[in-house]
mmCIF file of C-alpha atoms in Angstrom:
data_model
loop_
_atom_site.group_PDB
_atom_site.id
_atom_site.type_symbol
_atom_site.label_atom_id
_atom_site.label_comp_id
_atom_site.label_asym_id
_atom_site.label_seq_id
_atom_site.Cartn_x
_atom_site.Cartn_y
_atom_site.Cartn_z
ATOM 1 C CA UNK A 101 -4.184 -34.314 -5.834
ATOM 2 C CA UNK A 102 -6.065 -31.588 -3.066
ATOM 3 C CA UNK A 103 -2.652 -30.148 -2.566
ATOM 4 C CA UNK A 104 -2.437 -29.237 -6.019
ATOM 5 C CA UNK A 105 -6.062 -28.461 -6.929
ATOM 6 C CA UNK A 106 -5.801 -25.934 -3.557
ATOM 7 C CA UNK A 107 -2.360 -24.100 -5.269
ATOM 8 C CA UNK A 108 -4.023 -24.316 -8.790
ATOM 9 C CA UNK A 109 -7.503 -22.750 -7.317
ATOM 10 C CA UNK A 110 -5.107 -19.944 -5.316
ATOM 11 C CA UNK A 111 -3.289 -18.791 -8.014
ATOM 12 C CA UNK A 112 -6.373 -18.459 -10.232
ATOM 13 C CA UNK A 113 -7.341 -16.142 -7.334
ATOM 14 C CA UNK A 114 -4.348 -14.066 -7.601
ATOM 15 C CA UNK A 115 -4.361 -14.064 -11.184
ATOM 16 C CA UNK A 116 -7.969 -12.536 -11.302
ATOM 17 C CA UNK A 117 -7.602 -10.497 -8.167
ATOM 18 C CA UNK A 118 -4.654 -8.596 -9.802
ATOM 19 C CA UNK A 119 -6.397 -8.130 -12.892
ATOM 20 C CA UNK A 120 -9.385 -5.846 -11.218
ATOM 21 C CA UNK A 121 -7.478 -3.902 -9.499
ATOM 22 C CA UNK A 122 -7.895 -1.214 -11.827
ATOM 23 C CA UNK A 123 -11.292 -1.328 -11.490
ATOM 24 C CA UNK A 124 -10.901 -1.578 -8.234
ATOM 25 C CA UNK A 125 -8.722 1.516 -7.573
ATOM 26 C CA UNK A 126 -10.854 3.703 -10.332
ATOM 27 C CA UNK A 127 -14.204 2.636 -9.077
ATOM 28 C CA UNK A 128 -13.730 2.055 -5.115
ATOM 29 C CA UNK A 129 -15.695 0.070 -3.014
ATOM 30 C CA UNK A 130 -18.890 1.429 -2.836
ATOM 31 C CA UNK A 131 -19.302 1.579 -6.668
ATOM 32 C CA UNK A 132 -18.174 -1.707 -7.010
ATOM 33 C CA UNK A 133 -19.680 -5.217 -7.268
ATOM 34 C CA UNK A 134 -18.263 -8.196 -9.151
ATOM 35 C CA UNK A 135 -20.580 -7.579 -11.868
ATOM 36 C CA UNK A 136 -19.319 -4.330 -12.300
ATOM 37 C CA UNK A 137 -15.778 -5.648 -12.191
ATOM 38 C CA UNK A 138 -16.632 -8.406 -14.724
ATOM 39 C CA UNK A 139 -17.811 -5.447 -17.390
ATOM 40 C CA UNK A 140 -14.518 -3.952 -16.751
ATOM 41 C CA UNK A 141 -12.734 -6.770 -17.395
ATOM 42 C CA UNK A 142 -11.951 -9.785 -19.523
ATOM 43 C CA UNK A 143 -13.359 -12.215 -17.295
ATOM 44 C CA UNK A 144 -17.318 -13.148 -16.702
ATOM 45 C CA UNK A 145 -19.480 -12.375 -13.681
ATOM 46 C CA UNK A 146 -19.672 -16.376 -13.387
ATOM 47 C CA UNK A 147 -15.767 -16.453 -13.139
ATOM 48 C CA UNK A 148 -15.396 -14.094 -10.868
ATOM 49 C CA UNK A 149 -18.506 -15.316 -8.470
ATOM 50 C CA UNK A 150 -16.539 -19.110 -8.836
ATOM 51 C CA UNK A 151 -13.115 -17.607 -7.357
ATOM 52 C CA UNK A 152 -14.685 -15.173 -4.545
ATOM 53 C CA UNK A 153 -17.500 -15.089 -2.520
ATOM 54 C CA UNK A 154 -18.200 -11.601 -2.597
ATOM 55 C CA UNK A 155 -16.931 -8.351 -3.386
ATOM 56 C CA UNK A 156 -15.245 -8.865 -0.321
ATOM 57 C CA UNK A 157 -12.967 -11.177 -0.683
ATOM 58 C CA UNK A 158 -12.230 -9.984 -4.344
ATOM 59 C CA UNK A 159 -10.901 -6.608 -3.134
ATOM 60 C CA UNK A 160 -9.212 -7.632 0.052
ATOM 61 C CA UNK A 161 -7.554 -10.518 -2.080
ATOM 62 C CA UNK A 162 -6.273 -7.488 -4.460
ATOM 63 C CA UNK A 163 -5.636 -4.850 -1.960
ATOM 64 C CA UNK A 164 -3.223 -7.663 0.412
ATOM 65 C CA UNK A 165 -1.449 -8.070 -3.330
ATOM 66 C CA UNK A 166 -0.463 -4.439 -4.155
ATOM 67 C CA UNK A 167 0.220 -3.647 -0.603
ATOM 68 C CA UNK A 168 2.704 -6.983 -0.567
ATOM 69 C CA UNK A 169 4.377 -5.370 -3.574
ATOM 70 C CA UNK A 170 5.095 -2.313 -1.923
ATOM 71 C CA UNK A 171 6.751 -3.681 1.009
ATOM 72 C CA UNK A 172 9.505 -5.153 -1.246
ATOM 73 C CA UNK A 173 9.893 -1.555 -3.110
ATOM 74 C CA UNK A 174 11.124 -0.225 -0.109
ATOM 75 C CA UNK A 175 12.554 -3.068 1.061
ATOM 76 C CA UNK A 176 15.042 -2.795 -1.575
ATOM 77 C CA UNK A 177 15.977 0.429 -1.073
ATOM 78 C CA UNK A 178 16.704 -0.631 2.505
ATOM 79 C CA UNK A 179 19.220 -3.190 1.111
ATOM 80 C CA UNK A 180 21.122 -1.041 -1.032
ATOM 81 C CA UNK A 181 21.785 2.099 0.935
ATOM 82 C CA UNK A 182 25.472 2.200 2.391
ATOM 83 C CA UNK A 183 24.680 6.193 3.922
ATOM 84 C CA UNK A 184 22.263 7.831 5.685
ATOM 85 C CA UNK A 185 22.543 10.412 2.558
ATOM 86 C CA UNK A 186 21.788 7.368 -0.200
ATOM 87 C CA UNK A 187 19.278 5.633 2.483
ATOM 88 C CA UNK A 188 17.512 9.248 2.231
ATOM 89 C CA UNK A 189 17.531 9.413 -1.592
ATOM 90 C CA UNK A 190 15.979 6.233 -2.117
ATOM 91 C CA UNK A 191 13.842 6.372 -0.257
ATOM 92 C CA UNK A 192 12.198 10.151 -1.013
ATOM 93 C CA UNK A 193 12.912 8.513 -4.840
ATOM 94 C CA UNK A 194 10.315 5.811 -4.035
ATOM 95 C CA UNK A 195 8.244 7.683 -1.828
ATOM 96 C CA UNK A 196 7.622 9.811 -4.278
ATOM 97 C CA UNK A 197 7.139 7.908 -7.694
ATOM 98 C CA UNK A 198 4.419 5.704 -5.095
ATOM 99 C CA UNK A 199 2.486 9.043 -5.134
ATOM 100 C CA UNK A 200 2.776 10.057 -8.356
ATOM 101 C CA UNK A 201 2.315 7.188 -10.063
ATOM 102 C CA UNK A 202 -0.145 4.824 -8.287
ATOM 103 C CA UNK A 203 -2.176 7.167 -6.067
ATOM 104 C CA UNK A 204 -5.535 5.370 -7.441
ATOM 105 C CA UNK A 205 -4.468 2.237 -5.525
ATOM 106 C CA UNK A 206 -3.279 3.706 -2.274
ATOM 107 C CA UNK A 207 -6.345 5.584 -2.386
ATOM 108 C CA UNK A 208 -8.627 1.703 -2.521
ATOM 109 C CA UNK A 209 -6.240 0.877 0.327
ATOM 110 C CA UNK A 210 -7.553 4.063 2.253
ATOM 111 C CA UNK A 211 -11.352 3.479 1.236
ATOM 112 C CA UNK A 212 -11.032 -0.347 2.406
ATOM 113 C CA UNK A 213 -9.080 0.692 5.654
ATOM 114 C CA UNK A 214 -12.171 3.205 6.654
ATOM 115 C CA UNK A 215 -15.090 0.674 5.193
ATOM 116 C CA UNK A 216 -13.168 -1.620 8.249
ATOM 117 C CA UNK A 217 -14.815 0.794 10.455
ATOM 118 C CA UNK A 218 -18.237 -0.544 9.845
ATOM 119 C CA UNK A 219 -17.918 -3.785 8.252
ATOM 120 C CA UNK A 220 -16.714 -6.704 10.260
ATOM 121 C CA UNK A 221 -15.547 -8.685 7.416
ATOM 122 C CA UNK A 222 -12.753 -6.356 6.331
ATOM 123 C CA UNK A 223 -11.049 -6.107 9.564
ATOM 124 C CA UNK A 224 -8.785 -9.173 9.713
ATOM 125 C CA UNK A 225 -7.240 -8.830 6.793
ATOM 126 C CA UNK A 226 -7.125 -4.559 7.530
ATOM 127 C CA UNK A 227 -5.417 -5.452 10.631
ATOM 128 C CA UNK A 228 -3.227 -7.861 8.906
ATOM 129 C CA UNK A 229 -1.936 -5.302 5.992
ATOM 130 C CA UNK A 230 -1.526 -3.088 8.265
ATOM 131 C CA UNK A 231 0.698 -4.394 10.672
ATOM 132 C CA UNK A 232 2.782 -5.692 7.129
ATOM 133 C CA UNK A 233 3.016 -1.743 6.292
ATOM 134 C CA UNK A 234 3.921 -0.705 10.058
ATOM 135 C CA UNK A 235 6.389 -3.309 9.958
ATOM 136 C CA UNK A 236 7.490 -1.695 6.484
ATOM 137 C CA UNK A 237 7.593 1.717 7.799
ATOM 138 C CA UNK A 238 10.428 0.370 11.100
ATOM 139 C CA UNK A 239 12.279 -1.326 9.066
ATOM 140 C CA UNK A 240 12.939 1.746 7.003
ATOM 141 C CA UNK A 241 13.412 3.893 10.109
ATOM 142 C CA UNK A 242 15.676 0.987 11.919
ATOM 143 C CA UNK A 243 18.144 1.215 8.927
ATOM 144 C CA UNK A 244 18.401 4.918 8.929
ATOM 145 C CA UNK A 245 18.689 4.626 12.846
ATOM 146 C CA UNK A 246 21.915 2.396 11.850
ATOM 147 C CA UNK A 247 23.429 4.872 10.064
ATOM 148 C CA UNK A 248 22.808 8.087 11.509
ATOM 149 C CA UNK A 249 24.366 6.426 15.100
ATOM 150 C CA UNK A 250 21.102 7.482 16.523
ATOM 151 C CA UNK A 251 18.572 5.135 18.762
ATOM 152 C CA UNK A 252 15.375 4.788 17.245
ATOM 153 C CA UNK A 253 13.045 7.465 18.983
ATOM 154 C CA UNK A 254 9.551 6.451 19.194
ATOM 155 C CA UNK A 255 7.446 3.516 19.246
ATOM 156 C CA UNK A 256 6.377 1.324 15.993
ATOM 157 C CA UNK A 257 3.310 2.587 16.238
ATOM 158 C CA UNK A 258 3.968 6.213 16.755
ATOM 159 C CA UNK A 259 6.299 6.090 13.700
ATOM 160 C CA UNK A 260 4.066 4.335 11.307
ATOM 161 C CA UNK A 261 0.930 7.089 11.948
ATOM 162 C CA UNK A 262 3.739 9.661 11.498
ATOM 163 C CA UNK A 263 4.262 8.424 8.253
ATOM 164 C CA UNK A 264 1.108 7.125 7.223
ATOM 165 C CA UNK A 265 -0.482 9.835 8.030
ATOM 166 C CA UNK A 266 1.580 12.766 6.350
ATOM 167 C CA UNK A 267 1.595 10.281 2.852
ATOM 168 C CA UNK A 268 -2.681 10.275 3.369
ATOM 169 C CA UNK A 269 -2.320 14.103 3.553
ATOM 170 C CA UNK A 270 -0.130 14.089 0.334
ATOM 171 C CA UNK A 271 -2.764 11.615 -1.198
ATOM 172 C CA UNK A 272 -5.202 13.606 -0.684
ATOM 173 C CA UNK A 273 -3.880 17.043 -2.308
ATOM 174 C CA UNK A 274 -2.582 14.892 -5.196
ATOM 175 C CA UNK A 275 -5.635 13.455 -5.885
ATOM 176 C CA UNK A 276 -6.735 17.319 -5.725
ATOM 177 C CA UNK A 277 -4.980 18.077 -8.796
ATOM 178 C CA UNK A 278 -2.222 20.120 -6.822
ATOM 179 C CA UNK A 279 0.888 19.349 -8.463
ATOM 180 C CA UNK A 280 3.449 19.854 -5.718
ATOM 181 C CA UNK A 281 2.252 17.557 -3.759
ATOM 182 C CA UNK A 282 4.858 14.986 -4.409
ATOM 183 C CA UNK A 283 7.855 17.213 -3.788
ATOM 184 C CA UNK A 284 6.240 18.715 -0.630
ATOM 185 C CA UNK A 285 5.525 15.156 0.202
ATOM 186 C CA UNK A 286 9.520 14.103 0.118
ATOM 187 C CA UNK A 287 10.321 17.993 1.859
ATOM 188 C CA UNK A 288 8.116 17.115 4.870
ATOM 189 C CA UNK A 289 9.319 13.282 5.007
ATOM 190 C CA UNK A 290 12.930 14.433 4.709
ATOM 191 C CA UNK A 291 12.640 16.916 7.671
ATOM 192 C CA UNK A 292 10.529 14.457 9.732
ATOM 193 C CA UNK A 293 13.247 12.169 9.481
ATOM 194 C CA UNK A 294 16.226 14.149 10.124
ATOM 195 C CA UNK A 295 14.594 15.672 12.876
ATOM 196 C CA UNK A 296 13.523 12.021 14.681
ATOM 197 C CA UNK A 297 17.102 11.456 14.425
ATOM 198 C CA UNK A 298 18.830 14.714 15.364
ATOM 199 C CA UNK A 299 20.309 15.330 11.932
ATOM 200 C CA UNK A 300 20.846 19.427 11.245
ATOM 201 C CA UNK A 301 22.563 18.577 7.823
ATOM 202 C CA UNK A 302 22.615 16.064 5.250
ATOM 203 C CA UNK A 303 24.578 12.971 6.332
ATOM 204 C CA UNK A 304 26.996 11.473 3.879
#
């Protein structure tokens, strides 16, 4: 059946897409190539050339993966926070362990968000994650707009390069070998958000 030859053929994708991503995240885009990938890996050059086109379509397939993953990590925390206090401890919790723990991918998401800049073929599916992370990012803010009582300040937009933006800085001195970046990370995100929504003290 074409139904089920099309599922089959898209979860080999995601299969093998998730499986580089290692290579992905250690090598980045410029150094990589599916041949390079296929060294890396347990699968052949031939495999990987069957699945995906290019390079391409390999990394954006992998990239749209992780990045799907960490919408539900926060998402979570959304769901389970009954206080502006807990909302804030989950989420500096998660913010933070992201950084520590898988800065090599965030930092592939970064490299294929500026290679958009130049190459046409990324920037559908760039746009695409993106607008899944903004999303991310106000649905956060909207529940600790709930319960701190306090109308949501700024636009989408505005909110998500807030936050975007001070995590790339964070990235970046990580990366650097400065180790307290992740705590200076969750100090900065913690006073950004109490002062978006007026708070002087923590909330219970």
């Amino acid at each position: 059946m074409p139904r089920a030859r099309d599922d089959k053929f898209a979860e080999r994708r995601a299969q093998l897409g998730e499986a580089a991503l290692q290579t992905l995240a250690t090598l980045g885009y410029a150094r990589t190539s599916l041949r390079e990938i296929a060294q890396n890996s347990v699968f052949s050059h031939g495999v990987l050339h069957y699945y995906f086109s290019d390079k391409v379509d390999l990394i954006v397939c992998s990239v749209r993966q992780y990045k799907a993953r960490c919408v539900t990590r926060y998402d979570r925390v959304t769901a389970d926070a009954a206080s502006y206090g807990e909302m804030m401890d989950g989420f500096l919790l998660a913010l933070g362990d992201t950084l520590r723990n898988e800065a090599h991918m965030h930092r592939l998401w970064y490299d294929l968000r500026a290679q958009a800049l130049f190459e046409d073929a990324f920037r559908a599916d760039v746009t695409a994650i993106d607008k899944s992370l903004e999303n991310m990012v106000v649905r956060v803010l909207t529940r600790f707009s709930e319960l701190a009582g306090v109308p949501m300040p700024l636009a989408p937009s505005v909110l998500y390069a807030l936050f975007d933006g001070l995590f790339q800085q964070y990235l970046l001195r990580h990366l650097s070998g400065d180790e307290q970046a992740v705590d200076a990370l969750r100090n900065d995100a913690r006073a950004a958000i109490d002062s978006l929504f007026g708070i002087t003290a923590p909330a219970g």
